[in-house]
mmCIF file of C-alpha atoms in Angstrom:
data_model
loop_
_atom_site.group_PDB
_atom_site.id
_atom_site.type_symbol
_atom_site.label_atom_id
_atom_site.label_comp_id
_atom_site.label_asym_id
_atom_site.label_seq_id
_atom_site.Cartn_x
_atom_site.Cartn_y
_atom_site.Cartn_z
ATOM 1 C CA MET A 1 98.873 -61.605 -20.440
ATOM 2 C CA GLU A 2 100.320 -59.548 -17.616
ATOM 3 C CA THR A 3 98.671 -59.142 -14.224
ATOM 4 C CA VAL A 4 98.951 -56.111 -11.950
ATOM 5 C CA ARG A 5 97.497 -55.508 -8.505
ATOM 6 C CA SER A 6 98.427 -51.912 -7.725
ATOM 7 C CA ILE A 7 97.609 -48.590 -9.340
ATOM 8 C CA VAL A 8 101.331 -47.842 -9.616
ATOM 9 C CA GLU A 9 101.884 -51.016 -11.644
ATOM 10 C CA LEU A 10 98.790 -50.310 -13.727
ATOM 11 C CA LYS A 11 100.003 -46.855 -14.687
ATOM 12 C CA GLU A 12 103.434 -48.220 -15.606
ATOM 13 C CA LYS A 13 101.841 -50.712 -17.996
ATOM 14 C CA LEU A 14 99.503 -48.107 -19.474
ATOM 15 C CA ASP A 15 102.402 -45.702 -20.038
ATOM 16 C CA ALA A 16 104.083 -48.409 -22.117
ATOM 17 C CA VAL A 17 101.056 -48.882 -24.415
ATOM 18 C CA ASN A 18 101.524 -47.393 -27.880
ATOM 19 C CA ALA A 19 99.911 -43.950 -27.909
ATOM 20 C CA SER A 20 98.100 -44.760 -31.169
ATOM 21 C CA CYS A 21 96.563 -47.927 -29.749
ATOM 22 C CA LYS A 22 92.959 -47.859 -28.557
ATOM 23 C CA ILE A 23 92.213 -49.290 -25.108
ATOM 24 C CA ALA A 24 89.186 -51.513 -24.457
ATOM 25 C CA PHE A 25 88.085 -52.207 -20.891
ATOM 26 C CA VAL A 26 85.970 -55.053 -19.503
ATOM 27 C CA PRO A 27 85.174 -54.607 -15.785
ATOM 28 C CA THR A 28 84.194 -57.797 -13.932
ATOM 29 C CA MET A 29 83.774 -59.194 -10.443
ATOM 30 C CA GLY A 30 85.355 -62.487 -11.428
ATOM 31 C CA ALA A 31 83.798 -65.967 -11.502
ATOM 32 C CA LEU A 32 84.164 -65.543 -15.243
ATOM 33 C CA HIS A 33 82.038 -67.341 -17.833
ATOM 34 C CA GLU A 34 81.517 -67.265 -21.596
ATOM 35 C CA GLY A 35 79.521 -64.047 -21.299
ATOM 36 C CA HIS A 36 82.600 -62.234 -20.026
ATOM 37 C CA ILE A 37 84.761 -63.881 -22.690
ATOM 38 C CA LYS A 38 82.339 -62.674 -25.385
ATOM 39 C CA LEU A 39 82.968 -59.098 -24.203
ATOM 40 C CA LEU A 40 86.711 -59.677 -24.418
ATOM 41 C CA GLN A 41 86.490 -61.268 -27.864
ATOM 42 C CA LEU A 42 84.484 -58.349 -29.252
ATOM 43 C CA ALA A 43 86.983 -55.922 -27.757
ATOM 44 C CA LYS A 44 89.785 -57.826 -29.480
ATOM 45 C CA LEU A 45 88.029 -57.458 -32.835
ATOM 46 C CA ASN A 46 88.663 -53.717 -32.680
ATOM 47 C CA GLY A 47 92.389 -54.385 -32.456
ATOM 48 C CA ALA A 48 92.399 -52.647 -29.086
ATOM 49 C CA PHE A 49 94.704 -53.223 -26.124
ATOM 50 C CA THR A 50 92.368 -55.150 -23.826
ATOM 51 C CA ILE A 51 92.199 -54.712 -20.069
ATOM 52 C CA CYS A 52 90.006 -56.760 -17.729
ATOM 53 C CA SER A 53 89.558 -56.007 -14.065
ATOM 54 C CA ILE A 54 88.508 -58.452 -11.371
ATOM 55 C CA PHE A 55 87.246 -56.735 -8.251
ATOM 56 C CA VAL A 56 84.346 -57.802 -6.046
ATOM 57 C CA ASN A 57 83.052 -54.354 -5.197
ATOM 58 C CA PRO A 58 81.720 -54.118 -1.632
ATOM 59 C CA THR A 59 79.845 -50.845 -2.136
ATOM 60 C CA GLN A 60 77.310 -52.306 -4.578
ATOM 61 C CA PHE A 61 76.137 -55.101 -2.253
ATOM 62 C CA ASN A 62 73.233 -54.165 -0.013
ATOM 63 C CA ASP A 63 73.410 -57.681 1.494
ATOM 64 C CA GLN A 64 76.702 -58.402 3.295
ATOM 65 C CA ASN A 65 76.057 -62.132 3.129
ATOM 66 C CA ASP A 66 75.709 -61.923 -0.652
ATOM 67 C CA TYR A 67 79.055 -60.119 -0.832
ATOM 68 C CA GLU A 68 80.805 -62.722 1.286
ATOM 69 C CA LEU A 69 79.339 -65.634 -0.697
ATOM 70 C CA TYR A 70 80.080 -64.160 -4.123
ATOM 71 C CA PRO A 71 82.167 -66.782 -6.034
ATOM 72 C CA ARG A 72 85.896 -66.041 -6.133
ATOM 73 C CA ASN A 73 88.521 -68.015 -8.047
ATOM 74 C CA LEU A 74 91.220 -65.673 -9.280
ATOM 75 C CA GLU A 75 93.581 -68.349 -10.576
ATOM 76 C CA THR A 76 90.921 -69.986 -12.756
ATOM 77 C CA ASP A 77 89.747 -66.590 -14.016
ATOM 78 C CA ALA A 78 93.270 -65.483 -14.875
ATOM 79 C CA ASN A 79 93.914 -68.681 -16.806
ATOM 80 C CA LEU A 80 90.713 -68.196 -18.798
ATOM 81 C CA LEU A 81 91.601 -64.599 -19.671
ATOM 82 C CA ASN A 82 95.114 -65.594 -20.641
ATOM 83 C CA LYS A 83 93.762 -68.350 -22.875
ATOM 84 C CA ASN A 84 91.581 -65.758 -24.638
ATOM 85 C CA ASN A 85 94.424 -63.293 -25.208
ATOM 86 C CA CYS A 86 93.565 -60.592 -22.714
ATOM 87 C CA ASP A 87 96.477 -58.138 -22.658
ATOM 88 C CA LEU A 88 96.309 -56.952 -19.049
ATOM 89 C CA LEU A 89 94.483 -58.086 -15.921
ATOM 90 C CA PHE A 90 93.990 -55.613 -13.069
ATOM 91 C CA THR A 91 93.166 -57.216 -9.699
ATOM 92 C CA PRO A 92 93.198 -54.464 -7.070
ATOM 93 C CA ASP A 93 92.248 -54.839 -3.420
ATOM 94 C CA VAL A 94 89.697 -52.630 -1.681
ATOM 95 C CA ALA A 95 92.331 -50.189 -0.367
ATOM 96 C CA GLU A 96 93.518 -49.499 -3.931
ATOM 97 C CA ILE A 97 90.039 -48.653 -5.172
ATOM 98 C CA TYR A 98 88.816 -46.886 -2.038
ATOM 99 C CA PRO A 99 91.821 -45.323 -0.284
ATOM 100 C CA ALA A 100 91.354 -44.150 3.282
ATOM 101 C CA ASN A 101 89.715 -40.712 3.528
ATOM 102 C CA SER A 102 88.969 -40.648 -0.216
ATOM 103 C CA ASN A 103 86.054 -38.512 -1.372
ATOM 104 C CA ILE A 104 83.379 -40.768 -2.879
ATOM 105 C CA PRO A 105 80.950 -38.712 -4.988
ATOM 106 C CA THR A 106 77.199 -39.080 -5.274
ATOM 107 C CA TYR A 107 75.931 -39.668 -8.809
ATOM 108 C CA LEU A 108 72.822 -38.022 -10.242
ATOM 109 C CA LEU A 109 70.940 -40.935 -11.764
ATOM 110 C CA GLY A 110 67.369 -39.646 -11.682
ATOM 111 C CA SER A 111 64.542 -42.168 -11.596
ATOM 112 C CA LEU A 112 66.856 -44.972 -12.778
ATOM 113 C CA GLU A 113 68.097 -45.192 -9.207
ATOM 114 C CA THR A 114 64.681 -45.859 -7.674
ATOM 115 C CA LYS A 115 63.092 -48.295 -10.141
ATOM 116 C CA LEU A 116 63.319 -52.085 -10.222
ATOM 117 C CA GLU A 117 66.911 -52.964 -9.229
ATOM 118 C CA GLY A 118 67.217 -49.597 -7.504
ATOM 119 C CA GLN A 119 64.060 -50.221 -5.511
ATOM 120 C CA TYR A 120 64.996 -53.715 -4.405
ATOM 121 C CA ARG A 121 68.705 -53.031 -3.891
ATOM 122 C CA PRO A 122 68.974 -49.591 -2.258
ATOM 123 C CA GLY A 123 72.370 -47.985 -2.838
ATOM 124 C CA HIS A 124 73.336 -50.603 -5.433
ATOM 125 C CA PHE A 125 73.681 -48.254 -8.380
ATOM 126 C CA GLN A 126 75.625 -45.661 -6.419
ATOM 127 C CA GLY A 127 78.092 -48.435 -5.594
ATOM 128 C CA VAL A 128 78.255 -49.543 -9.241
ATOM 129 C CA CYS A 129 78.963 -45.995 -10.362
ATOM 130 C CA GLN A 130 81.589 -45.511 -7.659
ATOM 131 C CA VAL A 131 83.671 -48.484 -8.775
ATOM 132 C CA VAL A 132 83.211 -48.011 -12.529
ATOM 133 C CA ASP A 133 84.012 -44.305 -12.297
ATOM 134 C CA ARG A 134 87.130 -45.065 -10.271
ATOM 135 C CA LEU A 135 88.307 -47.734 -12.722
ATOM 136 C CA LEU A 136 87.623 -45.529 -15.750
ATOM 137 C CA SER A 137 89.560 -42.652 -14.224
ATOM 138 C CA LEU A 138 92.537 -44.989 -13.691
ATOM 139 C CA ILE A 139 92.459 -46.771 -17.041
ATOM 140 C CA SER A 140 91.097 -44.055 -19.344
ATOM 141 C CA PRO A 141 89.836 -46.492 -21.994
ATOM 142 C CA ASP A 142 88.422 -45.664 -25.401
ATOM 143 C CA TYR A 143 85.814 -48.441 -25.143
ATOM 144 C CA LEU A 144 83.864 -49.859 -22.204
ATOM 145 C CA TYR A 145 82.221 -53.259 -22.733
ATOM 146 C CA LEU A 146 79.170 -54.292 -20.673
ATOM 147 C CA GLY A 147 76.668 -57.147 -20.967
ATOM 148 C CA LYS A 148 72.991 -56.387 -21.569
ATOM 149 C CA LYS A 149 71.838 -59.011 -19.058
ATOM 150 C CA ASP A 150 72.280 -56.155 -16.561
ATOM 151 C CA TYR A 151 70.169 -53.893 -18.775
ATOM 152 C CA GLN A 152 69.294 -51.284 -16.177
ATOM 153 C CA GLN A 153 72.927 -51.157 -15.078
ATOM 154 C CA CYS A 154 73.932 -50.389 -18.677
ATOM 155 C CA LEU A 155 71.527 -47.434 -18.662
ATOM 156 C CA VAL A 156 72.921 -46.269 -15.320
ATOM 157 C CA ILE A 157 76.520 -46.393 -16.553
ATOM 158 C CA GLU A 158 75.477 -44.645 -19.764
ATOM 159 C CA LYS A 159 73.972 -41.823 -17.700
ATOM 160 C CA MET A 160 77.070 -41.642 -15.513
ATOM 161 C CA LEU A 161 79.262 -41.343 -18.626
ATOM 162 C CA GLN A 162 77.115 -38.460 -19.847
ATOM 163 C CA ASN A 163 77.418 -36.640 -16.520
ATOM 164 C CA THR A 164 81.090 -37.294 -15.710
ATOM 165 C CA ARG A 165 84.128 -35.740 -17.376
ATOM 166 C CA TYR A 166 87.017 -37.995 -18.357
ATOM 167 C CA SER A 167 90.296 -37.268 -20.128
ATOM 168 C CA LYS A 168 88.783 -38.598 -23.366
ATOM 169 C CA LYS A 169 85.444 -39.740 -24.717
ATOM 170 C CA ILE A 170 84.549 -43.302 -23.718
ATOM 171 C CA GLU A 171 82.322 -45.346 -26.006
ATOM 172 C CA LEU A 172 79.985 -47.735 -24.203
ATOM 173 C CA VAL A 173 79.511 -51.015 -26.087
ATOM 174 C CA LYS A 174 76.500 -53.019 -24.884
ATOM 175 C CA VAL A 175 76.684 -56.719 -25.754
ATOM 176 C CA ASN A 176 73.789 -59.185 -26.003
ATOM 177 C CA THR A 177 73.298 -61.737 -23.239
ATOM 178 C CA VAL A 178 75.071 -65.072 -23.667
ATOM 179 C CA ARG A 179 72.969 -68.096 -22.723
ATOM 180 C CA ARG A 180 73.241 -71.817 -22.127
ATOM 181 C CA THR A 181 71.607 -74.045 -24.726
ATOM 182 C CA ASP A 182 68.510 -74.251 -22.491
ATOM 183 C CA GLY A 183 68.200 -70.448 -22.458
ATOM 184 C CA LEU A 184 69.533 -69.721 -18.977
ATOM 185 C CA ALA A 185 71.472 -66.445 -18.985
ATOM 186 C CA LEU A 186 75.075 -67.008 -17.985
ATOM 187 C CA SER A 187 75.785 -65.523 -14.568
ATOM 188 C CA SER A 188 78.417 -65.910 -11.890
ATOM 189 C CA ARG A 189 75.586 -66.578 -9.458
ATOM 190 C CA ASN A 190 74.644 -69.739 -11.360
ATOM 191 C CA LEU A 191 77.664 -71.368 -9.708
ATOM 192 C CA ARG A 192 75.766 -71.306 -6.425
ATOM 193 C CA LEU A 193 72.776 -73.239 -7.788
ATOM 194 C CA SER A 194 72.385 -76.966 -7.222
ATOM 195 C CA THR A 195 71.791 -79.373 -10.112
ATOM 196 C CA ASN A 196 68.087 -79.239 -9.332
ATOM 197 C CA GLY A 197 68.201 -75.447 -9.183
ATOM 198 C CA LEU A 198 69.799 -75.290 -12.621
ATOM 199 C CA SER A 199 67.038 -77.549 -13.968
ATOM 200 C CA ILE A 200 64.512 -74.933 -12.823
ATOM 201 C CA ALA A 201 66.433 -71.706 -13.475
ATOM 202 C CA HIS A 202 66.162 -71.791 -17.273
ATOM 203 C CA LYS A 203 62.376 -71.669 -16.976
ATOM 204 C CA LEU A 204 62.637 -67.992 -16.099
ATOM 205 C CA TYR A 205 63.686 -67.223 -19.667
ATOM 206 C CA GLU A 206 60.971 -69.525 -20.998
ATOM 207 C CA SER A 207 58.406 -67.476 -19.073
ATOM 208 C CA ILE A 208 59.861 -64.219 -20.371
ATOM 209 C CA GLN A 209 59.696 -65.500 -23.965
ATOM 210 C CA SER A 210 56.110 -66.679 -23.468
ATOM 211 C CA ALA A 211 55.172 -63.326 -21.938
ATOM 212 C CA ALA A 212 56.713 -61.503 -24.900
ATOM 213 C CA ASN A 213 54.652 -63.550 -27.351
ATOM 214 C CA SER A 214 51.447 -62.902 -25.414
ATOM 215 C CA PHE A 215 52.187 -59.174 -25.249
ATOM 216 C CA LYS A 216 52.852 -58.961 -28.988
ATOM 217 C CA GLU A 217 49.531 -60.716 -29.573
ATOM 218 C CA GLY A 218 47.739 -57.952 -27.676
ATOM 219 C CA MET A 219 47.162 -59.375 -24.196
ATOM 220 C CA SER A 220 47.281 -56.742 -21.447
ATOM 221 C CA TRP A 221 50.423 -56.690 -19.356
ATOM 222 C CA SER A 222 48.540 -56.980 -16.060
ATOM 223 C CA GLU A 223 47.127 -60.356 -17.146
ATOM 224 C CA ILE A 224 50.510 -61.547 -18.390
ATOM 225 C CA GLU A 225 52.308 -60.459 -15.236
ATOM 226 C CA THR A 226 49.843 -62.121 -12.873
ATOM 227 C CA TYR A 227 49.922 -65.397 -14.798
ATOM 228 C CA HIS A 228 53.705 -65.670 -15.065
ATOM 229 C CA ILE A 229 54.471 -64.653 -11.496
ATOM 230 C CA GLN A 230 52.124 -67.363 -10.246
ATOM 231 C CA LYS A 231 53.596 -69.881 -12.702
ATOM 232 C CA LEU A 232 57.185 -69.163 -11.619
ATOM 233 C CA LEU A 233 56.270 -69.579 -7.958
ATOM 234 C CA THR A 234 54.462 -72.839 -8.732
ATOM 235 C CA ILE A 235 57.419 -74.405 -10.565
ATOM 236 C CA GLY A 236 59.854 -73.762 -7.738
ATOM 237 C CA PHE A 237 61.115 -70.162 -7.606
ATOM 238 C CA ASP A 238 61.211 -68.803 -4.056
ATOM 239 C CA LYS A 239 60.184 -65.205 -4.628
ATOM 240 C CA ILE A 240 59.643 -62.717 -7.445
ATOM 241 C CA ASP A 241 60.906 -59.164 -7.004
ATOM 242 C CA TYR A 242 59.490 -58.074 -10.337
ATOM 243 C CA PHE A 243 58.301 -59.397 -13.691
ATOM 244 C CA THR A 244 57.523 -56.308 -15.710
ATOM 245 C CA CYS A 245 57.505 -54.632 -19.118
ATOM 246 C CA TYR A 246 59.196 -51.277 -19.741
ATOM 247 C CA ASP A 247 59.847 -48.854 -22.560
ATOM 248 C CA ALA A 248 63.400 -49.889 -23.481
ATOM 249 C CA ILE A 249 64.511 -46.320 -24.219
ATOM 250 C CA ASN A 250 62.778 -44.128 -21.630
ATOM 251 C CA PHE A 251 62.620 -46.908 -19.011
ATOM 252 C CA LYS A 252 59.015 -46.414 -18.006
ATOM 253 C CA PRO A 253 56.377 -49.107 -17.438
ATOM 254 C CA ILE A 254 54.264 -50.215 -20.405
ATOM 255 C CA PHE A 255 50.861 -51.805 -19.871
ATOM 256 C CA GLU A 256 49.512 -52.181 -23.409
ATOM 257 C CA LYS A 257 51.222 -53.031 -26.702
ATOM 258 C CA ASN A 258 52.370 -49.966 -28.661
ATOM 259 C CA ASN A 259 54.951 -49.046 -31.273
ATOM 260 C CA GLN A 260 57.688 -48.347 -28.749
ATOM 261 C CA GLN A 261 60.666 -50.660 -28.317
ATOM 262 C CA SER A 262 59.985 -52.490 -25.074
ATOM 263 C CA ILE A 263 61.770 -54.888 -22.764
ATOM 264 C CA ILE A 264 60.577 -57.492 -20.291
ATOM 265 C CA LEU A 265 62.686 -57.545 -17.136
ATOM 266 C CA ALA A 266 62.569 -59.992 -14.254
ATOM 267 C CA ALA A 267 64.309 -60.559 -10.938
ATOM 268 C CA VAL A 268 63.632 -63.752 -9.008
ATOM 269 C CA TYR A 269 64.999 -65.871 -6.184
ATOM 270 C CA LEU A 270 65.833 -69.541 -6.515
ATOM 271 C CA GLU A 271 67.448 -71.524 -3.691
ATOM 272 C CA GLY A 272 67.945 -68.153 -2.005
ATOM 273 C CA ILE A 273 69.992 -66.848 -4.956
ATOM 274 C CA ARG A 274 68.852 -63.773 -6.858
ATOM 275 C CA LEU A 275 68.747 -64.086 -10.655
ATOM 276 C CA ILE A 276 67.894 -61.438 -13.241
ATOM 277 C CA ASP A 277 67.079 -61.658 -16.938
ATOM 278 C CA ASN A 278 65.421 -59.674 -19.704
ATOM 279 C CA LEU A 279 64.258 -59.794 -23.302
ATOM 280 C CA GLU A 280 63.918 -56.860 -25.686
ATOM 281 C CA ILE A 281 60.793 -56.814 -27.847
ATOM 282 C CA LEU A 282 61.241 -55.177 -31.230
#
């Protein structure tokens, strides 16, 4: 694996890639785990030239303290990527991604920008689109790999791809969430949890699974939501931003069981750390 830090170096490496070779891109903020490696492994299955980026993007954090505390360990991450046969690692600094006096566009995201994550993290999705758009314009991949743990983010990026012109069509590949054996969704933020916190954190997914079963059995969502929010607070979670059920395609709230594909989404705080998870209901 080769590592580059500047756009000049990146373009030199991309120019040397065989023109017939497809390029697969996995954008990350580092603190890599098996979820990220799953994205890389699936990209490798296509026989593509694989590029990972590590960049903690300041524009998507609405909490400066959260940005500063975000786990960073570039050497460990690079070793893990190298071990899993990543072809190229791009580790730019902020000035490379956001040059002085650069024009940062506003993205038309519709109601996706104001619901759930958009409501609780104002400006977050604009920041996500800014960095992903910038990286895509530099790398020009054929495939973009994202994890479905950030389900709403996947929809946002999908909408951005539809509305933004690139030099070639980019296929978005959404990959199922990777979990610990106890069900906890792998996340870089898990590194900030204590041993006791980790013993509680997996119960979020247990609640989501239980809620899904109750919903499929015909219980109204309002009853399910009230019960599980209270349960999560009782077992040790600090705060619940949302615990809700949406149409998985149109991303609108669902209150009673129907024939639509739905998804339960939750965002909670534990030991002051914000965790998200979801479960699609077929």
